[in-house]
PDB file of C-alpha atoms in Angstrom:
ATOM      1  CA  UNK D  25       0.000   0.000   0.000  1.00 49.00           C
ATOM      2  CA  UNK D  26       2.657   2.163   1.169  1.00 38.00           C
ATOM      3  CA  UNK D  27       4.541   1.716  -2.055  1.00 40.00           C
ATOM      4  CA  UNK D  28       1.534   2.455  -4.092  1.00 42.00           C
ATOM      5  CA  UNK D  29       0.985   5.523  -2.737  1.00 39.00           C
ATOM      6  CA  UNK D  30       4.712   6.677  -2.870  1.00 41.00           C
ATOM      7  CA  UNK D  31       4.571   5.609  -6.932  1.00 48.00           C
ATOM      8  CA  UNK D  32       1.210   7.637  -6.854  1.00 43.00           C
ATOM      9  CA  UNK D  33       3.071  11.099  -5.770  1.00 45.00           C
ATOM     10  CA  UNK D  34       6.018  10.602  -8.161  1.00 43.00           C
ATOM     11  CA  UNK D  35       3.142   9.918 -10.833  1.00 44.00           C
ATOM     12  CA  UNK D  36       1.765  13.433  -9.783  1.00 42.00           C
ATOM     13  CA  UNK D  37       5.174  15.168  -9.653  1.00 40.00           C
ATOM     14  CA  UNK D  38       6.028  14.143 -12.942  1.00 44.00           C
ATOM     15  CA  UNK D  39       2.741  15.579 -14.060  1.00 48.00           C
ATOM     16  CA  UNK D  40       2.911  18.634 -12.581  1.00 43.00           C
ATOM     17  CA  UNK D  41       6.229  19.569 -14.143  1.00 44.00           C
ATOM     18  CA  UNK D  42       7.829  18.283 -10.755  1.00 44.00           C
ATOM     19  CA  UNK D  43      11.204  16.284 -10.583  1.00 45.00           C
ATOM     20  CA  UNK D  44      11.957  14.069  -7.466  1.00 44.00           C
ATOM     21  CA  UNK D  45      15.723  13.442  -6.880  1.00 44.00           C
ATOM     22  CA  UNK D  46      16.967  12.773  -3.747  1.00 42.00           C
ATOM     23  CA  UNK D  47      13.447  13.392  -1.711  1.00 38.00           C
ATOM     24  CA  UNK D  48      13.731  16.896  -3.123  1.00 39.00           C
ATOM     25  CA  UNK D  49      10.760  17.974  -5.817  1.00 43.00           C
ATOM     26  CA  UNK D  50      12.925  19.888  -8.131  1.00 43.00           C
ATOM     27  CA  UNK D  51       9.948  22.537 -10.467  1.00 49.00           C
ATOM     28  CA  UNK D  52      11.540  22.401 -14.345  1.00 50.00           C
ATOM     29  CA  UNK D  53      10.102  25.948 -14.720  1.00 54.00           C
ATOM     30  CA  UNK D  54      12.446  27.227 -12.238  1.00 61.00           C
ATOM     31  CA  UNK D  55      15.503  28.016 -13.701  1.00 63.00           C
ATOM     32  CA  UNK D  56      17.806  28.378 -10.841  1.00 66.00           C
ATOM     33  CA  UNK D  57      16.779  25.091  -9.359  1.00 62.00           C
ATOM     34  CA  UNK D  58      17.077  23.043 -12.582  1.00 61.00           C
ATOM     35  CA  UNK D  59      20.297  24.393 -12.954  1.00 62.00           C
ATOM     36  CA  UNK D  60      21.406  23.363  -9.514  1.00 63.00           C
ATOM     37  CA  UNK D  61      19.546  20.006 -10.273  1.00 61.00           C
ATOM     38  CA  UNK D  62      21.403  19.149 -13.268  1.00 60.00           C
ATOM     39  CA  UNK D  63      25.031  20.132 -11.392  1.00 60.00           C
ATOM     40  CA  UNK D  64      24.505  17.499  -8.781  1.00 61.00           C
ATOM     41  CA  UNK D  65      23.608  14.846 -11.993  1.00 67.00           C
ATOM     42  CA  UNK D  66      26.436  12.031 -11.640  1.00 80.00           C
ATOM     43  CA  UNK D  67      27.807  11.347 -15.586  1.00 80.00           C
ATOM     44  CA  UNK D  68      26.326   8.054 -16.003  1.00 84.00           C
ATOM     45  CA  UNK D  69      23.140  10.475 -15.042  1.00 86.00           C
ATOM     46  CA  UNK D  70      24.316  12.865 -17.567  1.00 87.00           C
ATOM     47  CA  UNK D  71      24.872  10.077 -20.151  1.00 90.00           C
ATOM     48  CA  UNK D  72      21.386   8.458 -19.747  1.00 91.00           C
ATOM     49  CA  UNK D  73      19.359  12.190 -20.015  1.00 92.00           C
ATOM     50  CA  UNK D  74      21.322  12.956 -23.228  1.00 93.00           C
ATOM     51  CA  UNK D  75      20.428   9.239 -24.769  1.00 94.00           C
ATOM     52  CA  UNK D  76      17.130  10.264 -23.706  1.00 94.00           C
ATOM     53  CA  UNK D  77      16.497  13.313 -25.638  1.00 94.00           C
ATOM     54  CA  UNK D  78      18.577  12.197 -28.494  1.00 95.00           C
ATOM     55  CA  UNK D  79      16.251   9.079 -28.800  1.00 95.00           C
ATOM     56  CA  UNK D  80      13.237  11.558 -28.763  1.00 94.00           C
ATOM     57  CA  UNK D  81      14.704  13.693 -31.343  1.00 94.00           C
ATOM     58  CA  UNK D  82      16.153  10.878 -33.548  1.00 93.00           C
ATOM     59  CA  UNK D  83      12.064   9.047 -33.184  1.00 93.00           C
ATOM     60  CA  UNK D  84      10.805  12.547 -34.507  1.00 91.00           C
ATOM     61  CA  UNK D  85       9.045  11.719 -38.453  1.00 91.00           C
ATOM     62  CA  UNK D  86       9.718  15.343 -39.883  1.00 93.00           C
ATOM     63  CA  UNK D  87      12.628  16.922 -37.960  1.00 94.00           C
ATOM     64  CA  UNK D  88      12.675  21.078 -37.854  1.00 95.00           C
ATOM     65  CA  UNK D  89      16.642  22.878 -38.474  1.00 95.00           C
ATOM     66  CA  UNK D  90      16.007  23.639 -34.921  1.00 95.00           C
ATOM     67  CA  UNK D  91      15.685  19.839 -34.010  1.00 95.00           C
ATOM     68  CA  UNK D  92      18.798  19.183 -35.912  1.00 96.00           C
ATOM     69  CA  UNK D  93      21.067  22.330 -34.511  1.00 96.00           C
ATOM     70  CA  UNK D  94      19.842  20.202 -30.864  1.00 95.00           C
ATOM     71  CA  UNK D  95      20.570  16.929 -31.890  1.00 96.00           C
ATOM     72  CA  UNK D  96      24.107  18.845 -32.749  1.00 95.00           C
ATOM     73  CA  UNK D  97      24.523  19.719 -29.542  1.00 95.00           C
ATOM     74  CA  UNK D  98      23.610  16.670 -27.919  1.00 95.00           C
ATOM     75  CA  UNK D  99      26.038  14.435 -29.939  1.00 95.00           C
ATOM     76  CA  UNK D 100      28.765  17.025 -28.963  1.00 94.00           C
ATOM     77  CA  UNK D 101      27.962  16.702 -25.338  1.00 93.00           C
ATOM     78  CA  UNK D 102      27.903  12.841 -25.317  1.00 93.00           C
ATOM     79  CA  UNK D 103      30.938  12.497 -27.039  1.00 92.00           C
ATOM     80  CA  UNK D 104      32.961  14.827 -25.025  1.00 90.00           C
ATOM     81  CA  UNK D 105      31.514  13.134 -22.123  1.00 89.00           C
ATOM     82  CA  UNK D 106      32.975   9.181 -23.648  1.00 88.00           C
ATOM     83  CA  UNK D 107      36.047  11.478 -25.441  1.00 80.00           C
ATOM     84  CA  UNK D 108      37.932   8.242 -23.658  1.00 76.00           C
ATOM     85  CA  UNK D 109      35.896   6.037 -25.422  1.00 76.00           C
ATOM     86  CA  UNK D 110      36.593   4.516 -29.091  1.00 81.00           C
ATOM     87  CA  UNK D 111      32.690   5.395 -29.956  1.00 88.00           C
ATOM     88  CA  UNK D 112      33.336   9.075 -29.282  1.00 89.00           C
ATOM     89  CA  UNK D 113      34.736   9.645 -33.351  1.00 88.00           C
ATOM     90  CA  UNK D 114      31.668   8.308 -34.409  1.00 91.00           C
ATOM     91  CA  UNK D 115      29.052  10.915 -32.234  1.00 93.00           C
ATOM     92  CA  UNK D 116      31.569  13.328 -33.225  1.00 92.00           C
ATOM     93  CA  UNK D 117      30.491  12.433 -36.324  1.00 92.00           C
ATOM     94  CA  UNK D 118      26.845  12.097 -35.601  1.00 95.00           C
ATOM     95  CA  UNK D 119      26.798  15.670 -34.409  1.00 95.00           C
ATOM     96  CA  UNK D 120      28.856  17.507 -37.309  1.00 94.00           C
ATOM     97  CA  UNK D 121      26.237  15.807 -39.828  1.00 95.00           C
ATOM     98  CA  UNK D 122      23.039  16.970 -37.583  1.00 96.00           C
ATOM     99  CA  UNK D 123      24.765  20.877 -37.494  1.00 96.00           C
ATOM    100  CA  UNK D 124      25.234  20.535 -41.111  1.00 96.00           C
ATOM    101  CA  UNK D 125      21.369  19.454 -41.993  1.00 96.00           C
ATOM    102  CA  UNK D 126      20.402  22.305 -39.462  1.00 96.00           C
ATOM    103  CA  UNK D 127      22.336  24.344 -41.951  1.00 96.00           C
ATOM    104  CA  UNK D 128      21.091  23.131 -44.980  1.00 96.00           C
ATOM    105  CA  UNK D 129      17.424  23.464 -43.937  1.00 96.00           C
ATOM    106  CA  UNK D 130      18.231  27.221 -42.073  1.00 95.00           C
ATOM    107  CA  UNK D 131      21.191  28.913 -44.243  1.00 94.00           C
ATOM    108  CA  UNK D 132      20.604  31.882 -42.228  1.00 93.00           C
ATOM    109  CA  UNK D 133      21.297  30.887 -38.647  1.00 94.00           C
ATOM    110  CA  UNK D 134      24.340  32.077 -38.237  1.00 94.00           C
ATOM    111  CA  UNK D 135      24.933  30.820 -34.645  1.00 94.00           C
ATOM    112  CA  UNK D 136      24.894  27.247 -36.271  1.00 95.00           C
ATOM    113  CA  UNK D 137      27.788  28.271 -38.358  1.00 95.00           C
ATOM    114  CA  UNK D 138      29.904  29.020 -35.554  1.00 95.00           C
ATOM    115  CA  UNK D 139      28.586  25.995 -33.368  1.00 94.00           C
ATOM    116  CA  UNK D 140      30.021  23.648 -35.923  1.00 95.00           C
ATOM    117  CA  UNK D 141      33.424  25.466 -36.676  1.00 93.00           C
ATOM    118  CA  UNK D 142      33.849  25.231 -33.187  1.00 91.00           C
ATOM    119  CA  UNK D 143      32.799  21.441 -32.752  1.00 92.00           C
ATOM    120  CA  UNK D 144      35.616  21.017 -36.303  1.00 91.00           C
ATOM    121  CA  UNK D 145      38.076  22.572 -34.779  1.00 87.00           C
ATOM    122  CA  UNK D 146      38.345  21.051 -31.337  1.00 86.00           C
ATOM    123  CA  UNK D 147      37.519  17.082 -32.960  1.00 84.00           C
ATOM    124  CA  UNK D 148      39.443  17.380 -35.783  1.00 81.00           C
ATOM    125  CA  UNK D 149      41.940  20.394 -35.379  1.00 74.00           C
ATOM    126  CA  UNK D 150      44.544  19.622 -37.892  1.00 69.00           C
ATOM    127  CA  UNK D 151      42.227  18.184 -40.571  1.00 69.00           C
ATOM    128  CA  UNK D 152      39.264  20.326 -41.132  1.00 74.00           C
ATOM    129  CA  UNK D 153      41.292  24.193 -40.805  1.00 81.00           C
ATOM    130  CA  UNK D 154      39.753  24.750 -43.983  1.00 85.00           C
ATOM    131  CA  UNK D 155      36.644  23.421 -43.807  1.00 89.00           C
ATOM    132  CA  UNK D 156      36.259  25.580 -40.128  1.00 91.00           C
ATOM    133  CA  UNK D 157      37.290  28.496 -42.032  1.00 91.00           C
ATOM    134  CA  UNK D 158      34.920  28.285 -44.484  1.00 93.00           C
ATOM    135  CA  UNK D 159      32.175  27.937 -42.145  1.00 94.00           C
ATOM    136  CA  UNK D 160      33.046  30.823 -40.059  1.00 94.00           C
ATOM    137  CA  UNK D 161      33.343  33.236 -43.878  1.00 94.00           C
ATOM    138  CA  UNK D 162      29.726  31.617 -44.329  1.00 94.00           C
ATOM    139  CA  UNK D 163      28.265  32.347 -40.977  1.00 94.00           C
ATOM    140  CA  UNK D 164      29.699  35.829 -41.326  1.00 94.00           C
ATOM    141  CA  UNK D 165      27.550  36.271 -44.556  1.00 93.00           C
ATOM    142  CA  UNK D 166      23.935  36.088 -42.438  1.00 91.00           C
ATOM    143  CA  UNK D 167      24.778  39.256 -40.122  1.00 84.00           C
ATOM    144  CA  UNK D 168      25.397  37.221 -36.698  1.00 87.00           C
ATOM    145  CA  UNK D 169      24.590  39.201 -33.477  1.00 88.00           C
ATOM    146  CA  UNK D 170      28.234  39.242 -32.161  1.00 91.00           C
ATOM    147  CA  UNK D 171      30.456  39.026 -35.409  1.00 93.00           C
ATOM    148  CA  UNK D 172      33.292  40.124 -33.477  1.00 93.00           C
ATOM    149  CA  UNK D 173      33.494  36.261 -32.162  1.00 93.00           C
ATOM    150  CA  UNK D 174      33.594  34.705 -35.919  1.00 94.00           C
ATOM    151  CA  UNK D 175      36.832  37.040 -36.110  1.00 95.00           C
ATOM    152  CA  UNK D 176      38.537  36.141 -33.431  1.00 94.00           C
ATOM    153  CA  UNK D 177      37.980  32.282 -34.186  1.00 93.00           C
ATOM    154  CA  UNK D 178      39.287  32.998 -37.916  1.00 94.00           C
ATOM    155  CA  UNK D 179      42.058  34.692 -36.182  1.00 93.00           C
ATOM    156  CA  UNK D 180      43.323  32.043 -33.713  1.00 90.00           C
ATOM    157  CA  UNK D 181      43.394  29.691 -36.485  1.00 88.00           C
ATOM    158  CA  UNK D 182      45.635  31.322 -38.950  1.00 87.00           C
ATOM    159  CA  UNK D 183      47.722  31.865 -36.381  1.00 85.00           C
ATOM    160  CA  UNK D 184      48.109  28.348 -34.807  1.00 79.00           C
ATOM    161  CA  UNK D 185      48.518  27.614 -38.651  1.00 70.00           C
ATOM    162  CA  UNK D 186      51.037  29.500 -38.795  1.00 62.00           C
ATOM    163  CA  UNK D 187      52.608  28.882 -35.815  1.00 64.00           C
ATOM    164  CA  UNK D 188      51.906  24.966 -36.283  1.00 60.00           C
ATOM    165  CA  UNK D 189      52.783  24.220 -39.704  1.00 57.00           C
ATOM    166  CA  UNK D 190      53.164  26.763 -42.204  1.00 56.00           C
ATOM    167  CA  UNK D 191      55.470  29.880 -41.665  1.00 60.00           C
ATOM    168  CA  UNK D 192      53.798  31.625 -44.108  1.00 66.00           C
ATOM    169  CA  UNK D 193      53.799  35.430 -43.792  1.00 76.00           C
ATOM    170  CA  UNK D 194      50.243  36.060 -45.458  1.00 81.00           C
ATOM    171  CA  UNK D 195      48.391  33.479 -43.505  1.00 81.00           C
ATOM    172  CA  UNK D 196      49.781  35.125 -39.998  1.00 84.00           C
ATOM    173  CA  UNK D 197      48.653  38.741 -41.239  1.00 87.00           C
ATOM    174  CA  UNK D 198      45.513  37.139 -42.217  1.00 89.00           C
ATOM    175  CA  UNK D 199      44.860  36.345 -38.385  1.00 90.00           C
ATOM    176  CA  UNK D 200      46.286  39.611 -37.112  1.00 91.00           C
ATOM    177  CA  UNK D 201      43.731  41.413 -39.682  1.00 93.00           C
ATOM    178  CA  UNK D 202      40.612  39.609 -38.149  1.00 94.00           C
ATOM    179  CA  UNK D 203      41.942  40.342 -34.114  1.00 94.00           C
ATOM    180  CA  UNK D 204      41.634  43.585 -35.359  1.00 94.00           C
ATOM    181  CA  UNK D 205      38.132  43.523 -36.451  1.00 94.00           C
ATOM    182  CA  UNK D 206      37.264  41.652 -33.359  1.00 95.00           C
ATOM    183  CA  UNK D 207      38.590  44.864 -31.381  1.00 93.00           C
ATOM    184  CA  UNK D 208      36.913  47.264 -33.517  1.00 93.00           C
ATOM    185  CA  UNK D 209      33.558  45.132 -32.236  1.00 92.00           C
ATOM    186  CA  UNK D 210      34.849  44.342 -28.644  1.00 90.00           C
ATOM    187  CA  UNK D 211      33.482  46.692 -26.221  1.00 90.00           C
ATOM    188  CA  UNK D 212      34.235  44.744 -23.054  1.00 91.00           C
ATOM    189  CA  UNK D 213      37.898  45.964 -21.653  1.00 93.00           C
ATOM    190  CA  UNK D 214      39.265  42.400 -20.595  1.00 93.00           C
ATOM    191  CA  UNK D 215      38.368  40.876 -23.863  1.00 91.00           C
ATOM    192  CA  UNK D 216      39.788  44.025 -25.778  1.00 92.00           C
ATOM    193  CA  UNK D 217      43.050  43.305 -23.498  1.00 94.00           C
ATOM    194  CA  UNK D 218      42.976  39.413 -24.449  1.00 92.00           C
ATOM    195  CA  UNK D 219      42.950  40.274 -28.484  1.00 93.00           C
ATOM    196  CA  UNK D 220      45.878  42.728 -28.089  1.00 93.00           C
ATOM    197  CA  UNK D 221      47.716  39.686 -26.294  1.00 92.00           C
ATOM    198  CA  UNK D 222      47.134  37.411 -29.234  1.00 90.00           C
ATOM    199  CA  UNK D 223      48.253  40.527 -31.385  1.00 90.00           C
ATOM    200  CA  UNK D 224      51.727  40.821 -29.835  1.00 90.00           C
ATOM    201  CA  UNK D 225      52.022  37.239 -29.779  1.00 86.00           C
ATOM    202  CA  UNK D 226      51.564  36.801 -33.094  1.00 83.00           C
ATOM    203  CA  UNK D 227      53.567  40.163 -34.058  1.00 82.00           C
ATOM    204  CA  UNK D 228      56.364  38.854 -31.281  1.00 79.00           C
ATOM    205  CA  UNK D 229      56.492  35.861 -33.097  1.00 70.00           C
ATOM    206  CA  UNK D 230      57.332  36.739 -36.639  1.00 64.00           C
ATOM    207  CA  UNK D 231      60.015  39.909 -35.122  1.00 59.00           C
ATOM    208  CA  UNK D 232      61.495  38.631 -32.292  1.00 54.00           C
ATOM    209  CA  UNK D 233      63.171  41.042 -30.150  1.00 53.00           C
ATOM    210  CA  UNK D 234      67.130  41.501 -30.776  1.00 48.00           C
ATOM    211  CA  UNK D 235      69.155  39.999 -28.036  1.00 49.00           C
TER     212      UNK D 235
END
């Protein structure tokens, strides 16, 4: 009986939009408290919520660019979570195809753009340099609400190009050229101060200082 009634109240907190972890009911529409919910979430916790709401989005007949941008996300998550595990290439994988449907059915969301350059860059960052910079040019193209970001992306990697594998004056003035737009666009003083490091880095770099 006892046990009936106990499944009975979880039934009702589930209804109501209630979570029950740890004998606390935990309100989804509550920001602060889902946040401090989803801290306290072990990774084999983690792991199990993301197959969750990747199976629900994968189940989905007609998916939306928005559903696909998620699933993105998702994939990125789980394999950075398993990134000691041999599956973790293949939801790499999984998530760079969902970003680039979500891009294919939305051309104009530029955010998606950047999302996936990102997610290229940190899986793959000596193969796909190319392909990350063409998807940053692209997202640049739809008028993104913080362009100064794309710029400093395309910046860091002609530099680590250059500093990496290919001494090649042009490409390192290429990166110095977009820190600079980024600071045209950068009104927040610690960021400014950040880009002007890279800068001299990258200008300390190809003129050493005489000894």
């Amino acid at each position: 009986m006892v046990v009936l009634l106990v499944s009975f109240a979880v039934l009702i907190l589930k209804g109501s939009g209630l979570l029950l972890k740890n004998d606390i009911a935990i309100d989804e529409n509550n920001k602060e408290k889902r946040k401090e919910f989803y801290k306290k979430e072990t990774q084999i916790e983690k792991l199990g919520r993301i197959n969750s709401e990747i199976k629900l989005l994968e189940t989905k007949t007609e998916k939306t660019a928005k559903d696909f941008a998620i699933l993105g996300r998702l994939y990125w998550k789980k394999a950075n979570l398993i990134h000691s595990d041999p599956e973790a290439t293949d939801v790499c994988a999984l998530s760079i195809k969902a970003y680039k449907k979500s891009i294919e059915l939305n051309p104009k969301n530029s955010e998606n753009y950047f999302e996936l350059a990102n997610l290229l860059i940190e899986a793959f960052p000596y193969r796909s340099r190319n392909e990350t910079v063409k998807y940053l040019s692209e997202g640049l193209k739809h008028n993104p609400k913080n362009p100064g970001k794309f710029h400093k992306k395309l910046g860091d990697i002609y530099t680590e190009i250059f500093y990496g594998i290919d001494l090649d004056n042009e490409v390192l003035y290429k990166g110095i050229a977009e820190y600079e737009k980024s600071l045209e666009m950068e009104d927040n003083l610690n960021r400014k101060a950040g880009l002007w490091y890279k800068i001299a880095r990258a200008l300390h770099t190809k003129y050493p200082p005489l000894d």
